[in-house]
Short mmCIF file of C-alpha atoms in Angstrom, two decimals:
data_model
loop_
_atom_site.label_atom_id
_atom_site.label_comp_id
_atom_site.label_asym_id
_atom_site.label_seq_id
_atom_site.Cartn_x
_atom_site.Cartn_y
_atom_site.Cartn_z
CA MET A 1 115.57 122.62 100.11
CA ALA A 2 113.00 120.38 101.37
CA GLU A 3 112.07 117.56 98.86
CA LEU A 4 116.46 117.43 98.97
CA ILE A 5 117.06 115.96 102.76
CA ASP A 6 117.47 112.50 103.72
CA PRO A 7 116.67 111.70 107.87
CA PHE A 8 118.60 108.77 107.86
CA LYS A 9 121.98 110.88 106.94
CA LEU A 10 121.13 113.60 109.31
CA PRO A 11 123.20 114.65 112.10
CA SER A 12 121.96 112.26 115.31
CA VAL A 13 121.63 111.80 118.92
CA TYR A 14 120.06 108.47 120.79
CA LEU A 15 117.57 109.10 122.84
CA SER A 16 119.21 108.96 126.29
CA ASP A 17 121.70 111.87 124.75
CA ARG A 18 119.05 114.19 124.04
CA LYS A 19 120.88 116.93 126.31
CA ASN A 20 123.31 117.11 123.84
CA LEU A 21 121.19 118.89 121.66
CA PRO A 22 121.42 122.20 119.71
CA SER A 23 119.93 125.43 120.53
CA CYS A 24 118.71 126.61 117.53
CA PRO A 25 115.10 125.77 115.08
CA ALA A 26 114.79 122.80 113.65
CA ILE A 27 113.07 119.76 112.35
CA TYR A 28 113.61 116.86 114.28
CA PHE A 29 113.52 113.49 113.09
CA ALA A 30 112.79 109.86 115.36
CA ILE A 31 114.43 107.33 114.46
CA ASP A 32 114.91 103.62 115.10
CA ALA A 33 117.43 100.58 115.10
CA GLU A 34 115.84 99.28 111.79
CA ASN A 35 115.39 102.92 110.18
CA ARG A 36 111.56 103.17 110.98
CA LEU A 37 110.97 107.20 111.17
CA LEU A 38 108.66 107.22 114.03
CA TYR A 39 107.96 110.97 114.10
CA VAL A 40 108.77 114.08 113.12
CA GLY A 41 108.25 117.92 114.10
CA GLN A 42 109.75 121.03 114.47
CA ALA A 43 111.28 123.41 117.37
CA THR A 44 112.90 127.12 117.49
CA ASN A 45 115.28 125.19 119.96
CA LEU A 46 115.83 122.16 119.69
CA ALA A 47 117.37 121.34 122.64
CA ALA A 48 114.69 123.42 124.76
CA ARG A 49 111.78 121.21 122.76
CA TRP A 50 113.54 117.71 124.29
CA LYS A 51 113.65 118.56 127.61
CA ASN A 52 109.88 117.89 128.10
CA HIS A 53 108.61 115.87 124.75
CA HIS A 54 105.31 114.93 125.48
CA ARG A 55 106.18 111.59 122.79
CA GLU A 56 109.51 110.96 125.51
CA TYR A 57 107.54 108.33 126.57
CA GLN A 58 106.12 106.01 123.39
CA LEU A 59 109.35 106.40 122.47
CA GLN A 60 111.51 105.69 125.59
CA GLU A 61 109.13 102.96 125.08
CA ILE A 62 110.02 101.78 121.55
CA ASN A 63 113.85 102.38 123.14
CA LYS A 64 114.14 99.30 124.57
CA GLU A 65 113.60 97.14 122.01
CA SER A 66 115.30 99.00 118.86
CA GLN A 67 117.55 102.10 120.14
CA VAL A 68 116.31 105.42 119.21
CA ARG A 69 117.52 108.47 118.15
CA ILE A 70 116.42 111.85 117.15
CA ALA A 71 117.95 113.52 113.61
CA TRP A 72 118.14 117.35 113.14
CA GLN A 73 117.94 119.65 109.88
CA PRO A 74 118.27 123.30 110.95
CA TRP A 75 115.75 125.58 109.34
CA THR A 76 114.57 129.22 109.44
CA LEU A 77 112.12 129.99 112.14
CA GLU A 78 109.83 131.06 109.02
CA ASP A 79 109.44 128.05 107.38
CA LEU A 80 109.02 125.62 109.90
CA SER A 81 105.53 125.46 109.99
CA GLU A 82 105.35 124.18 105.78
CA ALA A 83 108.69 122.13 106.33
CA GLU A 84 107.18 119.80 109.02
CA LYS A 85 104.07 119.91 107.57
CA TYR A 86 106.18 118.37 103.75
CA PHE A 87 107.30 116.13 105.82
CA ILE A 88 105.01 114.52 107.24
CA LYS A 89 102.89 114.29 104.49
CA THR A 90 105.45 113.03 102.42
CA LEU A 91 107.54 110.36 104.87
CA HIS A 92 104.25 109.35 106.90
CA PRO A 93 105.57 108.76 110.33
CA LEU A 94 104.48 105.61 112.35
CA LEU A 95 103.72 108.30 115.52
CA ASN A 96 102.26 111.94 113.85
CA GLY A 97 98.25 112.03 113.80
CA THR A 98 97.69 109.14 116.45
CA GLU A 99 96.72 109.37 120.16
CA VAL A 100 99.73 110.59 122.75
CA GLU A 101 98.81 108.01 125.61
CA SER A 102 97.20 105.09 123.84
CA PRO A 103 99.91 102.46 123.65
CA ASP A 104 98.28 100.50 121.18
CA ILE A 105 99.43 101.91 117.78
CA ILE A 106 98.78 100.37 114.71
CA PRO A 107 101.23 100.76 112.01
CA SER A 108 99.90 102.36 108.86
CA GLU A 109 101.00 98.96 106.99
CA PHE A 110 98.64 96.68 109.04
CA ILE A 111 95.76 98.16 107.92
CA LEU A 112 96.31 98.31 104.64
CA ARG A 113 97.39 94.31 105.03
CA ASP A 114 93.95 93.91 106.19
CA PHE A 115 92.29 95.46 103.95
CA LEU A 116 93.73 94.78 100.82
CA LYS A 117 93.60 91.06 102.34
CA ALA A 118 89.58 91.83 102.48
CA PHE A 119 89.53 93.31 98.50
CA SER A 120 92.29 90.93 97.21
CA ARG A 121 89.87 89.81 94.21
CA ARG A 122 87.61 92.97 93.91
CA LEU A 123 90.94 94.89 93.15
CA ILE A 124 93.75 95.26 90.65
CA ILE A 125 96.56 96.60 90.15
CA ALA A 126 96.99 98.35 86.87
CA GLY A 127 100.03 99.94 87.27
CA ILE A 128 103.03 102.69 89.00
CA LYS A 129 104.25 105.86 88.62
CA PRO A 130 107.74 105.64 89.57
CA ARG A 131 108.73 108.02 92.72
CA SER A 132 110.35 111.29 91.31
CA LYS A 133 111.99 114.38 93.01
CA GLU A 134 107.88 115.98 93.41
CA GLN A 135 105.97 112.65 94.44
CA LEU A 136 105.48 110.12 96.23
CA ALA A 137 105.90 105.96 94.10
CA GLN A 138 102.63 105.98 93.51
CA VAL A 139 100.00 102.43 92.50
CA TYR A 140 96.63 102.32 90.72
CA LEU A 141 93.91 99.97 91.78
CA ARG A 142 91.04 99.36 89.86
CA TYR A 143 87.50 98.31 91.53
CA ASP A 144 84.84 97.16 89.62
CA TRP A 145 81.67 99.79 90.35
CA LYS A 146 78.93 97.68 88.36
CA ASP A 147 77.10 96.48 91.07
CA CYS A 148 75.75 99.31 93.17
CA SER A 149 74.31 97.14 95.87
CA PRO A 150 75.43 97.13 99.40
CA LYS A 151 77.89 94.09 98.64
CA GLY A 152 79.23 95.85 96.00
CA THR A 153 83.23 96.92 96.60
CA ALA A 154 82.33 100.74 96.71
CA ALA A 155 80.24 100.05 99.46
CA LYS A 156 82.44 97.46 101.15
CA ILE A 157 85.27 99.49 101.09
CA LYS A 158 83.24 102.35 102.39
CA ASP A 159 82.17 99.82 105.18
CA PHE A 160 85.57 98.67 105.64
CA ILE A 161 86.65 102.43 106.55
CA LYS A 162 83.81 103.43 109.07
CA GLU A 163 85.24 100.27 111.11
CA ASN A 164 88.31 101.37 111.82
CA LYS A 165 88.37 104.66 111.83
CA GLY A 166 88.17 105.12 115.73
CA LYS A 167 91.58 102.69 115.49
CA ASN A 168 94.75 104.57 116.51
CA THR A 169 97.36 104.04 113.47
CA SER A 170 97.95 106.95 111.05
CA ILE A 171 96.45 105.38 107.63
CA LYS A 172 94.09 107.51 106.01
CA PHE A 173 91.84 107.05 103.22
CA GLN A 174 91.38 110.55 101.68
CA TRP A 175 88.68 110.84 99.20
CA LYS A 176 88.22 112.68 96.20
CA LYS A 177 84.75 112.55 93.58
CA TYR A 178 86.37 110.82 90.49
CA GLY A 179 83.67 112.02 87.93
CA LYS A 180 79.61 111.78 87.45
CA ILE A 181 78.23 109.55 84.93
CA THR A 182 74.71 111.07 84.18
CA ASN A 183 74.56 114.76 85.02
CA ALA A 184 71.19 114.29 87.55
CA ALA A 185 70.50 118.00 87.10
CA ALA A 186 68.66 116.37 83.70
CA LEU A 187 66.83 113.55 85.08
CA ARG A 188 63.26 114.19 87.18
CA PRO A 189 63.62 113.81 91.12
CA GLY A 190 61.87 111.15 92.63
CA SER A 191 62.07 109.26 89.28
CA ARG A 192 62.97 105.76 88.66
CA ALA A 193 65.72 107.04 86.55
CA GLN A 194 66.78 109.57 88.56
CA LYS A 195 67.69 107.09 92.36
CA VAL A 196 69.15 104.68 89.47
CA ASN A 197 71.58 106.94 88.79
CA ALA A 198 72.03 108.43 92.63
CA ARG A 199 73.18 104.87 93.40
CA GLN A 200 75.30 104.31 90.71
CA ASN A 201 77.28 107.36 91.99
CA ARG A 202 77.62 106.58 94.90
CA SER A 203 79.11 103.65 93.33
CA TYR A 204 81.21 104.98 90.57
CA ASN A 205 82.44 108.84 92.22
CA ASN A 206 85.12 107.70 94.24
CA HIS A 207 88.89 108.22 94.29
CA TRP A 208 90.37 106.84 97.49
CA GLU A 209 94.00 107.68 98.20
CA VAL A 210 95.89 105.58 100.78
CA PRO A 211 99.69 106.74 101.57
CA CYS A 212 101.50 103.83 103.53
CA ASN A 213 105.62 103.93 104.01
CA GLY A 214 106.69 105.69 101.13
CA VAL A 215 103.85 105.52 98.80
CA LEU A 216 100.20 106.33 97.72
CA ILE A 217 98.32 104.13 96.22
CA HIS A 218 94.83 104.77 94.58
CA ILE A 219 91.80 103.59 94.09
CA THR A 220 89.01 103.96 90.84
CA PRO A 221 86.17 102.66 89.57
CA THR A 222 86.46 101.69 85.96
CA ASP A 223 84.74 100.03 83.44
CA LEU A 224 86.49 97.12 81.95
CA TYR A 225 87.46 95.30 85.12
CA LYS A 226 86.93 91.46 83.55
CA GLN A 227 88.91 92.90 80.29
CA ILE A 228 91.44 93.94 83.00
CA LYS A 229 91.15 90.40 84.17
CA GLU A 230 91.31 89.14 80.87
CA LYS A 231 95.17 90.16 81.34
CA THR A 232 96.59 89.69 84.43
CA GLU A 233 99.70 87.74 86.81
CA ILE A 234 99.43 87.86 90.12
CA LYS A 235 102.30 89.85 92.46
CA LYS A 236 102.31 91.40 96.17
CA LEU A 237 101.52 95.06 97.66
CA ALA A 238 102.30 94.73 100.99
CA GLY A 239 103.23 91.25 101.21
CA ILE A 240 99.42 90.52 99.73
CA ASN A 241 98.57 89.10 96.24
CA LEU A 242 96.41 90.77 94.52
CA ARG A 243 96.05 90.77 90.17
CA ALA A 244 97.73 93.13 88.44
CA LEU A 245 98.35 94.45 84.72
CA THR A 246 101.01 91.95 82.80
CA THR A 247 103.51 94.25 80.64
CA THR A 248 101.63 93.07 77.85
CA GLY A 249 98.24 93.16 79.76
CA LEU A 250 98.86 97.28 80.33
CA VAL A 251 100.29 98.09 77.34
CA GLU A 252 97.73 96.41 74.77
CA MET A 253 94.96 98.34 77.27
CA THR A 254 96.30 101.60 76.83
CA MET A 255 96.00 101.88 72.96
CA LYS A 256 92.40 99.82 73.16
CA TYR A 257 90.64 102.14 75.90
CA ILE A 258 93.03 105.89 74.91
CA TYR A 259 90.16 107.40 77.41
CA HIS A 260 90.47 105.31 80.40
CA ASP A 261 93.48 106.53 82.44
CA PHE A 262 96.14 103.46 81.41
CA SER A 263 98.51 106.83 80.16
CA GLY A 264 101.56 107.22 81.71
CA LEU A 265 101.72 103.81 83.70
CA PHE A 266 104.21 102.28 84.24
CA PRO A 267 103.60 97.88 84.49
CA TYR A 268 103.56 97.30 87.76
CA ASN A 269 107.27 94.03 87.96
CA SER A 270 107.65 94.37 92.11
CA ASP A 271 105.92 94.98 95.22
CA ILE A 272 106.99 98.61 96.30
CA VAL A 273 105.66 98.36 99.36
CA PRO A 274 108.41 98.45 102.12
CA LEU A 275 106.84 96.36 104.92
CA LEU A 276 108.84 98.16 107.89
CA TRP A 277 106.92 96.63 110.86
CA VAL A 278 105.77 92.92 109.72
CA ASN A 279 109.27 91.98 108.35
CA SER A 280 110.45 93.61 111.86
CA GLN A 281 107.86 90.99 113.68
CA LEU A 282 108.64 88.10 111.49
CA ARG A 283 112.37 88.82 112.64
CA ASN A 284 111.79 88.28 115.89
#
């Protein structure tokens, strides 16, 4: 049921009229006048929850500039927690996961844009997978892992994540194992070969997932960075210029390198990350 719900089409009341909320179990969504999703929560009694909400001060501050409304969907008590987790994971609201009292909340797209600017010459867009009922729209970025030094792309990405770790933002760089080049168990511990292999795997064995504004971005290594680069053109991602495989280039790479994760990808033709906060600032 959750995947069929559009929060922006649900019944709602303005923040100033929250006393009119019904007394029912519900999943609720705080949305501003720009249709930016601010917060998702659950309530066993919606009216009672909003008599003293811990995010009220922050929402009132936003309400001064862009009128906030509270939309809701009645829900069964036993499924409230799972539904709340689903909507937070899928919709990435601005305030969820941030400190309650801090006035300096950084929208996730700001951090993403800073990241893409810093790595615009190190990342290539391989392709996308369109949004479906089962998953978010997904963008696949590739980096050259072969520079295993502290100046290599993998090391620099890890530095960027550390530098931004303390910032009050909802964006997360979720790390997963990608795979190992050589089985280290086959190498003599302490040998030069084992140390080289360890450095290579630190650079190669990385898969970062970065959700932002309803899009999931994957960052993974490739052996074919130079070959991919030859078949690219400049496209924008979150408003930042990056190289992207052309339609012809993606077809050629898929046919020539069948074991390099190109199958199932669609060409990247236009920016699919909506800039909810950057564009609002530009209008102001």
